[in-house]
Coordinates of C-alpha atoms in Angstrom, one line a residue:
X899 CA 11.9 121.4 -121.8
X900 CA 12.0 122.5 -125.4
X901 CA 13.3 125.6 -127.1
X902 CA 9.7 126.9 -127.2
X903 CA 9.7 127.1 -123.4
X904 CA 12.5 129.6 -123.3
X905 CA 11.9 133.3 -122.9
X906 CA 14.0 135.2 -125.4
X907 CA 15.8 132.0 -126.0
X908 CA 18.2 133.1 -128.7
X909 CA 19.3 136.2 -126.9
X910 CA 19.5 134.2 -123.6
X911 CA 21.8 131.6 -125.1
X912 CA 24.0 134.3 -126.6
X913 CA 24.3 136.0 -123.2
X914 CA 25.0 132.7 -121.4
X915 CA 21.8 132.8 -119.4
X916 CA 18.4 131.2 -119.5
X917 CA 15.0 132.4 -118.3
X918 CA 12.2 129.8 -118.4
X919 CA 8.4 130.1 -118.6
X920 CA 6.7 127.9 -116.0
X921 CA 3.3 126.3 -115.6
X922 CA 2.5 129.0 -113.0
X923 CA 3.1 131.9 -115.3
X924 CA 6.2 134.0 -116.1
X925 CA 5.7 136.9 -113.7
X926 CA 5.7 137.3 -109.9
X927 CA 3.7 139.9 -108.1
X928 CA 5.7 143.1 -107.8
X929 CA 6.0 142.8 -104.0
X930 CA 9.7 143.2 -103.8
X931 CA 9.5 146.7 -105.3
X932 CA 8.4 147.8 -101.8
X933 CA 11.4 146.2 -99.9
X934 CA 13.3 149.2 -98.7
X935 CA 16.3 149.6 -96.4
X936 CA 13.8 150.7 -93.7
X937 CA 11.8 147.5 -94.1
X938 CA 14.9 145.3 -93.8
X939 CA 16.1 147.4 -90.8
X940 CA 12.8 146.5 -89.1
X941 CA 12.5 143.0 -90.5
X942 CA 11.4 141.3 -87.3
X943 CA 8.4 143.7 -87.1
X944 CA 6.9 141.7 -90.0
X945 CA 7.5 138.1 -88.9
X946 CA 5.4 136.7 -91.7
X947 CA 8.4 137.4 -94.0
X948 CA 12.1 136.4 -94.0
X949 CA 13.4 139.5 -95.7
X950 CA 17.2 138.9 -95.5
X951 CA 19.7 136.1 -95.2
X952 CA 19.7 135.8 -91.4
X953 CA 16.1 137.0 -91.1
X954 CA 17.3 140.3 -89.8
X955 CA 20.5 142.3 -89.8
X956 CA 21.4 141.0 -86.3
X957 CA 22.2 137.5 -87.5
X958 CA 20.1 135.8 -84.8
X959 CA 18.2 133.5 -87.2
X960 CA 15.2 134.0 -84.9
X961 CA 11.5 134.4 -85.9
X962 CA 8.8 135.6 -83.4
X963 CA 6.3 133.4 -85.2
X964 CA 4.7 131.1 -82.6
X965 CA 1.8 129.3 -84.3
X966 CA 4.2 126.3 -84.3
X967 CA 5.1 125.6 -80.7
X968 CA 6.2 122.9 -78.2
X969 CA 2.6 121.7 -77.8
X970 CA 1.6 121.2 -81.5
X971 CA 4.9 120.6 -83.4
X972 CA 4.3 116.9 -83.3
X973 CA 1.6 117.4 -85.9
X974 CA 4.0 119.1 -88.4
X975 CA 3.8 117.6 -91.9
X976 CA 5.1 118.4 -95.4
X977 CA 3.0 121.1 -97.1
X978 CA 4.8 121.1 -100.4
X979 CA 8.1 120.0 -102.0
X980 CA 10.0 121.7 -104.8
X981 CA 12.4 119.4 -106.7
X982 CA 15.5 121.4 -107.5
X983 CA 17.4 118.6 -109.3
X984 CA 20.3 116.3 -108.6
X985 CA 23.1 117.1 -106.2
X986 CA 26.0 115.3 -104.6
X987 CA 27.7 114.8 -108.0
X988 CA 31.4 114.6 -107.5
X989 CA 33.5 117.1 -109.4
X990 CA 37.1 116.7 -108.5
X991 CA 37.3 117.6 -104.8
X992 CA 34.0 119.5 -105.0
X993 CA 30.3 118.6 -104.7
X994 CA 27.1 120.1 -105.7
X995 CA 25.2 121.0 -102.6
X996 CA 22.0 122.9 -101.7
X997 CA 23.2 125.3 -99.1
X998 CA 20.8 128.3 -99.4
X999 CA 18.6 130.2 -97.0
X1000 CA 15.2 130.8 -98.6
X1001 CA 14.0 134.5 -98.6
X1002 CA 10.3 135.2 -98.4
X1003 CA 8.6 138.4 -99.2
X1004 CA 4.8 138.7 -99.0
X1005 CA 4.1 135.2 -100.2
X1006 CA 6.9 134.9 -102.8
X1007 CA 10.0 132.8 -102.0
X1008 CA 13.4 133.4 -103.7
X1009 CA 16.1 130.8 -103.4
X1010 CA 19.4 130.1 -105.1
X1011 CA 21.1 126.8 -106.0
X1012 CA 24.4 125.6 -107.4
X1013 CA 25.6 126.2 -111.0
X1014 CA 24.0 129.7 -111.2
X1015 CA 20.4 128.7 -110.5
X1016 CA 17.8 131.1 -108.9
X1017 CA 14.1 130.4 -108.5
X1018 CA 11.0 132.4 -107.6
X1019 CA 8.3 130.2 -106.0
X1020 CA 4.8 130.7 -104.7
X1021 CA 5.5 130.4 -101.0
X1022 CA 2.1 128.9 -100.2
X1023 CA 2.1 126.2 -102.9
X1024 CA 5.6 125.7 -104.1
X1025 CA 4.6 126.4 -107.7
X1026 CA 7.5 127.8 -109.7
X1027 CA 7.0 131.4 -110.9
X1028 CA 10.3 131.8 -112.8
X1029 CA 13.8 130.5 -112.9
X1030 CA 17.2 131.9 -114.0
X1031 CA 20.3 130.1 -115.0
X1032 CA 23.7 131.8 -115.2
X1033 CA 26.3 130.1 -117.3
X1034 CA 29.3 129.0 -115.2
X1035 CA 32.5 128.0 -117.0
X1036 CA 33.5 124.4 -116.3
X1037 CA 37.1 125.3 -115.3
X1038 CA 36.3 127.6 -112.4
X1039 CA 38.6 126.8 -109.4
X1040 CA 36.5 125.7 -106.4
X1041 CA 38.0 124.3 -103.3
X1042 CA 35.0 123.2 -101.4
X1043 CA 31.9 122.6 -103.5
X1044 CA 29.8 124.1 -106.3
X1045 CA 27.5 126.0 -103.9
X1046 CA 25.6 129.2 -103.4
X1047 CA 24.2 130.3 -100.0
X1048 CA 21.4 132.6 -101.0
X1049 CA 19.9 135.8 -102.4
X1050 CA 19.1 139.3 -101.2
X1051 CA 16.0 141.3 -102.3
X1052 CA 15.3 145.0 -102.4
X1053 CA 13.7 147.7 -104.7
X1054 CA 12.3 145.2 -107.2
X1055 CA 15.4 143.2 -107.6
X1056 CA 16.9 139.9 -106.6
X1057 CA 20.7 139.9 -106.0
X1058 CA 23.0 136.9 -106.0
X1059 CA 26.6 135.9 -106.8
X1060 CA 27.9 133.2 -109.1
X1061 CA 30.8 130.7 -108.9
X1062 CA 32.7 132.7 -111.5
X1063 CA 32.7 135.8 -109.2
X1064 CA 29.9 137.8 -110.7
X1065 CA 27.2 139.7 -108.7
X1066 CA 23.9 140.1 -110.5
X1067 CA 20.6 141.9 -110.1
X1068 CA 17.5 140.2 -111.6
X1069 CA 14.0 141.7 -112.0
X1070 CA 12.0 140.1 -109.2
X1071 CA 8.9 139.9 -111.3
X1072 CA 10.3 137.9 -114.2
X1073 CA 13.9 136.8 -113.4
X1074 CA 15.4 138.9 -116.3
X1075 CA 18.8 140.3 -115.8
X1076 CA 19.0 144.0 -114.8
X1077 CA 22.8 144.3 -114.3
X1078 CA 25.8 142.0 -114.0
X1079 CA 29.2 143.0 -112.5
X1080 CA 32.4 141.0 -112.2
X1081 CA 34.2 141.4 -108.9
X1082 CA 36.8 138.6 -108.8
X1083 CA 39.5 137.2 -111.1
X1084 CA 38.6 133.5 -111.8
X1085 CA 42.0 133.1 -113.5
X1086 CA 43.6 133.7 -110.1
X1087 CA 41.3 131.2 -108.3
X1088 CA 38.7 133.7 -107.1
X1089 CA 35.1 132.7 -106.9
X1090 CA 31.9 133.7 -105.0
X1091 CA 29.5 131.7 -102.8
X1092 CA 28.2 134.4 -100.4
X1093 CA 24.6 135.5 -100.0
X1094 CA 24.5 139.2 -100.6
X1095 CA 23.4 141.7 -98.0
X1096 CA 21.5 144.9 -98.9
X1097 CA 22.3 147.9 -96.6
X1098 CA 21.0 151.3 -97.4
X1099 CA 21.5 151.5 -101.2
X1100 CA 24.4 149.1 -101.3
X1101 CA 24.7 145.4 -102.1
X1102 CA 27.5 143.9 -100.0
X1103 CA 29.3 140.8 -101.2
X1104 CA 32.6 139.1 -100.4
X1105 CA 35.1 136.9 -102.2
X1106 CA 36.0 133.2 -102.0
X1107 CA 39.2 131.4 -103.0
X1108 CA 41.6 131.5 -100.1
X1109 CA 42.7 128.0 -100.8
X1110 CA 44.1 129.3 -104.1
X1111 CA 46.2 132.1 -102.6
X1112 CA 43.9 135.0 -103.4
X1113 CA 43.7 138.2 -101.4
X1114 CA 40.3 138.4 -99.7
X1115 CA 38.0 141.4 -100.0
X1116 CA 34.6 142.8 -99.2
X1117 CA 32.8 144.8 -102.0
X1118 CA 29.8 147.2 -102.2
X1119 CA 27.8 147.9 -105.3
X1120 CA 25.0 150.4 -106.0
X1121 CA 21.6 148.7 -105.8
X1122 CA 20.1 150.6 -108.7
X1123 CA 23.0 150.8 -111.2
X1124 CA 25.4 148.1 -110.1
X1125 CA 28.3 150.6 -110.0
X1126 CA 31.1 149.6 -107.7
X1127 CA 31.2 151.8 -104.6
X1128 CA 34.1 150.5 -102.5
X1129 CA 36.4 147.6 -101.8
X1130 CA 37.9 146.6 -98.5
X1131 CA 40.9 144.2 -98.7
X1132 CA 41.3 142.0 -95.7
X1133 CA 45.1 141.6 -96.1
X1134 CA 46.9 144.9 -95.8
X1135 CA 49.6 145.8 -98.3
X1136 CA 53.0 147.2 -97.1
X1137 CA 52.6 150.4 -95.1
X1138 CA 48.9 149.8 -94.2
X1139 CA 47.8 149.1 -90.6
X1140 CA 48.5 145.4 -89.9
X1141 CA 51.1 144.9 -92.6
X1142 CA 53.8 144.5 -89.9
X1143 CA 52.1 141.1 -89.2
X1144 CA 53.2 139.8 -92.6
X1145 CA 56.8 139.0 -93.7
X1146 CA 58.6 141.1 -96.4
X1147 CA 57.9 139.8 -99.9
X1148 CA 54.9 138.7 -101.7
X1149 CA 53.1 136.6 -99.0
X1150 CA 50.5 139.4 -98.4
X1151 CA 49.4 139.4 -102.1
X1152 CA 48.1 135.9 -101.8
X1153 CA 47.3 135.9 -98.1
X1154 CA 43.7 134.7 -98.0
X1155 CA 41.2 136.2 -95.4
X1156 CA 38.3 135.9 -97.8
X1157 CA 34.9 137.1 -96.8
X1158 CA 32.7 134.2 -98.0
X1159 CA 29.9 134.4 -95.5
X1160 CA 27.3 137.1 -95.1
X1161 CA 28.0 140.0 -92.7
X1162 CA 25.8 141.2 -90.0
X1163 CA 25.0 144.9 -89.5
X1164 CA 24.2 147.4 -86.7
X1165 CA 22.6 150.6 -87.8
X1166 CA 23.6 152.4 -84.6
X1167 CA 27.3 151.8 -85.0
X1168 CA 27.0 151.9 -88.9
X1169 CA 29.3 148.9 -88.9
X1170 CA 29.3 145.6 -90.8
X1171 CA 30.6 142.7 -88.8
X1172 CA 32.6 140.5 -91.1
X1173 CA 34.2 137.1 -90.4
X1174 CA 37.4 136.5 -92.4
X1175 CA 38.9 133.2 -93.7
X1176 CA 42.1 131.4 -93.3
X1177 CA 45.5 132.6 -94.4
X1178 CA 47.2 131.0 -97.4
X1179 CA 48.8 128.6 -97.6
X1180 CA 46.4 127.0 -95.0
X1181 CA 48.9 124.8 -93.1
X1182 CA 52.4 126.0 -94.0
X1183 CA 53.1 128.9 -91.6
X1184 CA 56.8 129.2 -92.4
X1185 CA 56.2 131.1 -95.7
X1186 CA 54.1 133.7 -93.8
X1187 CA 55.6 134.4 -90.4
X1188 CA 53.7 136.7 -88.1
X1189 CA 50.1 137.0 -86.9
X1190 CA 48.8 137.5 -90.5
X1191 CA 46.2 140.1 -90.0
X1192 CA 43.3 140.3 -90.8
X1193 CA 42.9 136.6 -91.4
X1194 CA 40.8 134.5 -88.9
X1195 CA 39.4 137.7 -87.6
X1196 CA 36.2 139.5 -86.7
X1197 CA 36.5 142.8 -88.6
X1198 CA 34.2 145.8 -88.2
X1199 CA 33.8 147.8 -91.4
X1200 CA 32.1 151.2 -91.9
X1201 CA 29.3 150.5 -94.3
X1202 CA 29.5 153.9 -96.0
X1203 CA 33.2 154.0 -96.7
X1204 CA 34.5 150.4 -96.5
X1205 CA 37.1 151.4 -93.9
X1206 CA 38.1 149.0 -91.1
X1207 CA 37.2 150.5 -87.7
X1208 CA 38.3 147.7 -85.4
X1209 CA 39.3 144.0 -85.5
X1210 CA 39.7 141.0 -83.2
X1211 CA 41.8 138.1 -84.4
X1212 CA 40.6 134.7 -83.1
X1213 CA 43.5 132.6 -84.3
X1214 CA 46.8 134.4 -84.9
X1215 CA 49.1 132.7 -87.4
X1216 CA 46.6 130.0 -88.2
X1217 CA 48.1 126.7 -89.4
X1218 CA 45.0 124.6 -88.9
X1219 CA 42.7 126.1 -91.5
X1220 CA 40.5 127.7 -88.8
X1221 CA 38.6 130.3 -90.8
X1222 CA 36.7 132.8 -88.6
X1223 CA 34.0 133.3 -91.2
X1224 CA 31.2 132.2 -88.9
X1225 CA 28.3 134.6 -88.3
X1226 CA 28.6 137.5 -85.8
X1227 CA 25.4 137.4 -83.8
X1228 CA 24.4 140.8 -82.4
X1229 CA 22.6 140.8 -79.0
X1230 CA 22.2 142.8 -75.8
X1231 CA 23.2 141.5 -72.3
X1232 CA 23.4 143.4 -69.1
X1233 CA 22.9 146.7 -70.9
X1234 CA 25.8 146.1 -73.2
X1235 CA 25.7 145.8 -77.0
X1236 CA 27.5 142.6 -77.8
X1237 CA 28.5 140.3 -80.5
X1238 CA 28.7 136.5 -80.2
X1239 CA 30.9 134.3 -82.5
X1240 CA 31.4 130.5 -82.5
X1241 CA 34.7 130.0 -84.1
X1242 CA 36.0 126.9 -86.0
X1243 CA 38.9 126.8 -83.4
X1244 CA 36.4 125.6 -80.8
X1245 CA 36.0 128.8 -78.8
X1246 CA 32.9 131.1 -78.3
X1247 CA 33.9 134.7 -78.4
X1248 CA 31.8 137.5 -77.0
X1249 CA 32.9 141.0 -77.9
X1250 CA 31.6 144.6 -77.3
X1251 CA 30.4 145.4 -80.8
X1252 CA 31.0 149.1 -80.4
X1253 CA 34.8 148.8 -80.1
X1254 CA 35.8 145.1 -80.3
X1255 CA 36.7 144.8 -76.6
X1256 CA 36.9 141.2 -75.4
X1257 CA 34.1 140.3 -73.0
X1258 CA 34.5 136.5 -72.7
X1259 CA 36.1 133.5 -74.3
X1260 CA 34.9 129.9 -73.6
X1261 CA 35.3 126.5 -75.3
X1262 CA 32.1 125.1 -76.8
X1263 CA 33.4 121.6 -78.0
X1264 CA 34.8 118.8 -75.8
X1265 CA 38.1 118.1 -77.7
X1266 CA 40.5 120.9 -78.4
X1267 CA 44.1 119.8 -78.8
X1268 CA 45.6 122.3 -81.3
X1269 CA 46.3 124.8 -78.5
X1270 CA 44.5 126.9 -75.9
X1271 CA 43.1 130.3 -75.5
X1272 CA 42.8 131.8 -72.0
X1273 CA 39.9 133.9 -70.8
X1274 CA 42.2 136.8 -71.2
X1275 CA 42.7 136.1 -74.9
X1276 CA 46.2 134.6 -74.7
X1277 CA 46.7 132.1 -77.5
X1278 CA 49.1 129.2 -77.2
X1279 CA 49.7 126.8 -80.1
X1280 CA 50.5 123.2 -79.0
X1281 CA 50.2 120.9 -82.1
X1282 CA 50.6 122.0 -85.7
X1283 CA 52.1 120.7 -88.9
X1284 CA 55.6 122.2 -88.8
X1285 CA 57.8 119.5 -90.2
X1286 CA 57.8 118.4 -93.9
X1287 CA 56.2 115.0 -94.3
X1288 CA 55.5 114.4 -90.6
X1289 CA 51.8 113.8 -89.8
X1290 CA 50.2 115.8 -87.0
X1291 CA 46.8 115.0 -85.5
X1292 CA 44.7 117.7 -83.8
X1293 CA 41.1 118.6 -82.7
X1294 CA 39.1 120.2 -84.1
X1295 CA 39.9 119.2 -87.6
X1296 CA 40.0 121.8 -90.4
X1297 CA 36.2 121.6 -90.9
X1298 CA 36.0 123.2 -87.5
X1299 CA 34.2 122.7 -84.2
X1300 CA 31.4 124.5 -86.1
X1301 CA 31.4 124.7 -89.8
X1302 CA 30.1 127.7 -91.8
X1303 CA 26.5 126.7 -91.0
X1304 CA 25.0 129.1 -88.5
X1305 CA 24.0 129.2 -84.9
X1306 CA 20.8 130.9 -83.8
X1307 CA 19.8 133.0 -80.8
X1308 CA 16.5 133.4 -79.1
X1309 CA 15.8 136.6 -77.2
X1310 CA 13.0 134.7 -75.4
X1311 CA 15.4 132.2 -73.8
X1312 CA 18.6 134.2 -74.0
X1313 CA 20.3 131.1 -75.4
X1314 CA 22.5 130.4 -78.5
X1315 CA 21.8 127.2 -80.3
X1316 CA 25.0 125.9 -82.0
X1317 CA 25.6 123.0 -84.5
X1318 CA 28.7 121.4 -83.1
X1319 CA 31.3 119.1 -84.8
X1320 CA 33.5 117.1 -82.6
X1321 CA 36.0 115.5 -84.9
X1322 CA 39.8 115.6 -85.6
X1323 CA 42.1 115.3 -88.5
X1324 CA 45.7 114.6 -89.5
X1325 CA 47.6 117.1 -91.5
X1326 CA 51.0 116.4 -93.1
X1327 CA 52.9 119.5 -94.3
X1328 CA 53.9 119.4 -98.0
X1329 CA 55.4 122.6 -99.2
X1330 CA 54.2 123.8 -102.6
X1331 CA 55.4 126.7 -104.7
X1332 CA 52.6 129.2 -105.3
X1333 CA 51.0 128.9 -108.8
X1334 CA 48.0 131.0 -109.8
X1335 CA 44.7 129.1 -109.7
X1336 CA 46.4 125.9 -108.3
X1337 CA 45.4 124.8 -104.7
X1338 CA 47.7 126.3 -102.2
X1339 CA 47.1 124.2 -99.1
X1340 CA 50.6 123.5 -97.9
X1341 CA 49.6 120.1 -96.5
X1342 CA 47.7 116.8 -97.1
X1343 CA 44.7 116.4 -94.8
X1344 CA 42.9 113.3 -93.7
X1345 CA 39.7 113.7 -91.6
X1346 CA 38.9 111.2 -88.9
X1347 CA 35.9 109.1 -89.9
X1348 CA 35.9 106.6 -87.1
X1349 CA 35.9 108.8 -84.0
X1350 CA 33.4 111.7 -84.5
X1351 CA 30.4 113.1 -82.9
X1352 CA 28.1 116.1 -83.0
X1353 CA 25.4 118.0 -81.1
X1354 CA 23.1 120.9 -81.0
X1355 CA 24.3 122.7 -77.8
X1356 CA 22.7 125.6 -76.0
X1357 CA 24.8 128.3 -74.4
X1358 CA 24.0 131.4 -72.5
X1359 CA 25.8 134.8 -73.0
X1360 CA 28.5 133.8 -70.5
X1361 CA 29.4 130.7 -72.3
X1362 CA 27.8 128.3 -69.9
X1363 CA 26.3 125.2 -71.6
X1364 CA 22.6 124.7 -70.7
X1365 CA 21.8 121.6 -72.6
X1366 CA 23.1 119.3 -75.3
X1367 CA 21.3 117.3 -78.0
X1368 CA 23.7 114.6 -79.0
X1369 CA 24.2 113.1 -82.4
X1370 CA 26.5 110.3 -83.6
X1371 CA 27.7 112.4 -86.5
X1372 CA 28.8 116.1 -86.7
X1373 CA 25.9 118.5 -87.0
X1374 CA 26.6 120.5 -90.2
X1375 CA 23.4 122.5 -90.9
X1376 CA 22.2 125.9 -89.5
X1377 CA 19.8 126.0 -86.6
X1378 CA 16.6 128.1 -86.5
X1379 CA 15.0 129.5 -83.3
X1380 CA 11.3 130.6 -83.1
X1381 CA 8.9 132.3 -80.8
X1382 CA 7.2 129.0 -80.2
X1383 CA 10.2 128.0 -78.2
X1384 CA 11.4 125.6 -80.9
X1385 CA 14.8 125.0 -82.4
X1386 CA 14.9 123.3 -85.9
X1387 CA 18.0 121.5 -87.1
X1388 CA 19.0 119.1 -89.9
X1389 CA 21.3 116.1 -89.7
X1390 CA 23.8 114.9 -92.3
X1391 CA 21.8 111.6 -92.5
X1392 CA 18.6 113.4 -93.6
X1393 CA 16.6 113.8 -90.4
X1394 CA 15.0 117.2 -89.7
X1395 CA 14.3 117.7 -86.1
X1396 CA 12.5 120.1 -83.8
X1397 CA 13.8 120.6 -80.3
X1398 CA 12.4 122.3 -77.2
X1399 CA 14.4 125.5 -77.0
X1400 CA 14.5 125.4 -73.2
X1401 CA 15.4 121.8 -72.6
X1402 CA 16.8 120.3 -75.8
X1403 CA 14.2 117.5 -75.9
X1404 CA 13.4 116.2 -79.4
X1405 CA 9.8 116.9 -80.1
X1406 CA 9.5 115.9 -83.8
X1407 CA 11.5 114.4 -86.6
X1408 CA 11.1 113.9 -90.4
X1409 CA 13.4 112.0 -92.7
X1410 CA 14.0 114.2 -95.8
X1411 CA 15.8 111.6 -97.9
X1412 CA 19.1 113.6 -98.2
X1413 CA 21.6 115.3 -96.0
X1414 CA 21.2 118.8 -94.5
X1415 CA 23.9 121.5 -95.1
X1416 CA 21.7 124.6 -95.5
X1417 CA 19.8 127.2 -93.5
X1418 CA 16.1 126.6 -92.8
X1419 CA 13.8 129.7 -92.6
X1420 CA 10.2 130.2 -91.4
X1421 CA 7.4 132.5 -92.6
X1422 CA 3.6 132.6 -92.8
X1423 CA 1.1 133.1 -95.6
X1424 CA -2.6 133.7 -95.0
X1425 CA -2.1 133.1 -91.3
X1426 CA -0.4 129.7 -91.7
X1427 CA 3.2 129.3 -90.5
X1428 CA 5.7 127.3 -92.6
X1429 CA 9.2 126.1 -92.1
X1430 CA 11.3 125.7 -95.3
X1431 CA 14.5 123.7 -95.6
X1432 CA 16.7 123.0 -98.6
X1433 CA 18.1 119.4 -98.6
X1434 CA 20.7 117.7 -100.8
X1435 CA 24.3 117.1 -100.0
X1436 CA 26.9 114.8 -101.3
X1437 CA 29.9 115.7 -99.1
X1438 CA 31.1 116.7 -95.7
X1439 CA 33.9 118.8 -94.1
X1440 CA 34.3 121.3 -96.9
X1441 CA 35.2 118.9 -99.6
X1442 CA 37.6 116.7 -97.6
X1443 CA 35.3 113.7 -97.9
X1444 CA 33.2 114.2 -100.9
X1445 CA 30.4 111.7 -101.3
X1446 CA 30.8 110.4 -97.7
X1447 CA 27.1 110.9 -96.9
X1448 CA 24.7 110.2 -99.7
X1449 CA 26.3 111.3 -102.9
X1450 CA 23.8 111.4 -105.8
X1451 CA 20.7 112.2 -103.7
X1452 CA 18.3 114.7 -105.3
X1453 CA 18.1 118.2 -104.0
X1454 CA 14.7 119.6 -102.9
X1455 CA 13.2 122.4 -100.9
X1456 CA 10.8 120.9 -98.4
X1457 CA 8.3 123.1 -96.6
X1458 CA 6.4 122.0 -93.5
X1459 CA 3.2 123.3 -91.8
X1460 CA 0.5 122.1 -89.5
X1461 CA -2.3 120.2 -91.3
X1462 CA -5.0 122.5 -92.6
X1463 CA -8.2 122.4 -90.5

């Protein structure tokens, strides 16, 4: 691509961003201008679209579309492929990985990639409409990959975050920057990877960087102006509720609890449901005695004020790196408004989402040796790295029994579909003094590579397992449930499969040529249903084994549909 292909090239280079003209033209239809809070609130009433990160505020990753079903999915074939570029390139302990969830609005798809890329595509043909590139400094501190998990759209804008902790709004018709705000200190090791969430007139984003001893926070910006509206820190300072769970001194200032995955939202309670990350240092608990609130917690935050209303801590005083950042799926069962959360520690938590009351706790993976949690919520630690230089082995490993990638829930079947990782690790405590922007792990970690397994497992609301689709390797990509009684899931070895949502039987498979570590979505254009999945992954287990599975493979967005008649 030559200089002549740039839009406003000189100005763009000066500003550290690039907008490209493309063969399909340089403007998209102004459909996103009509995406309001009310439309997102009722997103599942327009199943042809995928308006927000999880498809809807409830986090279910379910679409009522049923053109694709258990009878005809065997005929599914690629409709178009968008080549996004090379991924899997090793950069220290990090990899470039395509982890986004495509958002689709009335025939236009918006998707983000690593290194500050955002694309607008014709959702029917895959033709690129525009692209944006935000300049990312080479010295940004990233613990676990140069990644971005997606965009939000509303009121004529596309919102996304960058690795150097900016949140931006682009004009949805041409990709030009509307506003750009910084909300993290990269010098201190803060970064951003989260897909934003638009609620009312707010853009909600969270911070990354817990492995560098940052203090996690959730932030809200005005959709129109970009003005900062509120910040909610997830580690309380002295005197605030929860501060008694931290020792005296400076530990709270670098306590972690970052909010690096997208929240879910309930308009009736007016609450955001946020999963928080691990405490820092990850494995050395002696320097941060106590339960360490609000790390490894489900936190309910008032969307208007940013105030914490209730919390539930899944792993008090975590010394295994068990972030509780996983999605909080909102559902109804036996006339109760509930929340389901599959935690990295291996347990499935069901809470009353109005007040955080515990409803049930059940294990969802076979091997759990780090400790135990009773049905009454009593946590007992059994194995942990407490002695300097002494290796300790435990299950699940720090990558978790379920990684950040998402479960889905079908209201048709009443089942949750969970990507499970059954693998252990060895951690050896190695105390390190805190230094700004330097990794603050507190241990050396080695993931098991000989004895591992995975599955897509289906559970009901009580935690009873209904079926299991087994895999030789951990399942590390989000699932997608549809009204055609299908569950889609990707494997780290490249296969994309469709399962029967009621039995777990594999009905279809396609080899995509690179590993899956993203979130597939489904939509329809002109009455034809499509399933889109980003592929391209050069690592596994949050950077512990970069390049283990297919480093250097290209990244692509592959979209499937039934053959046209």
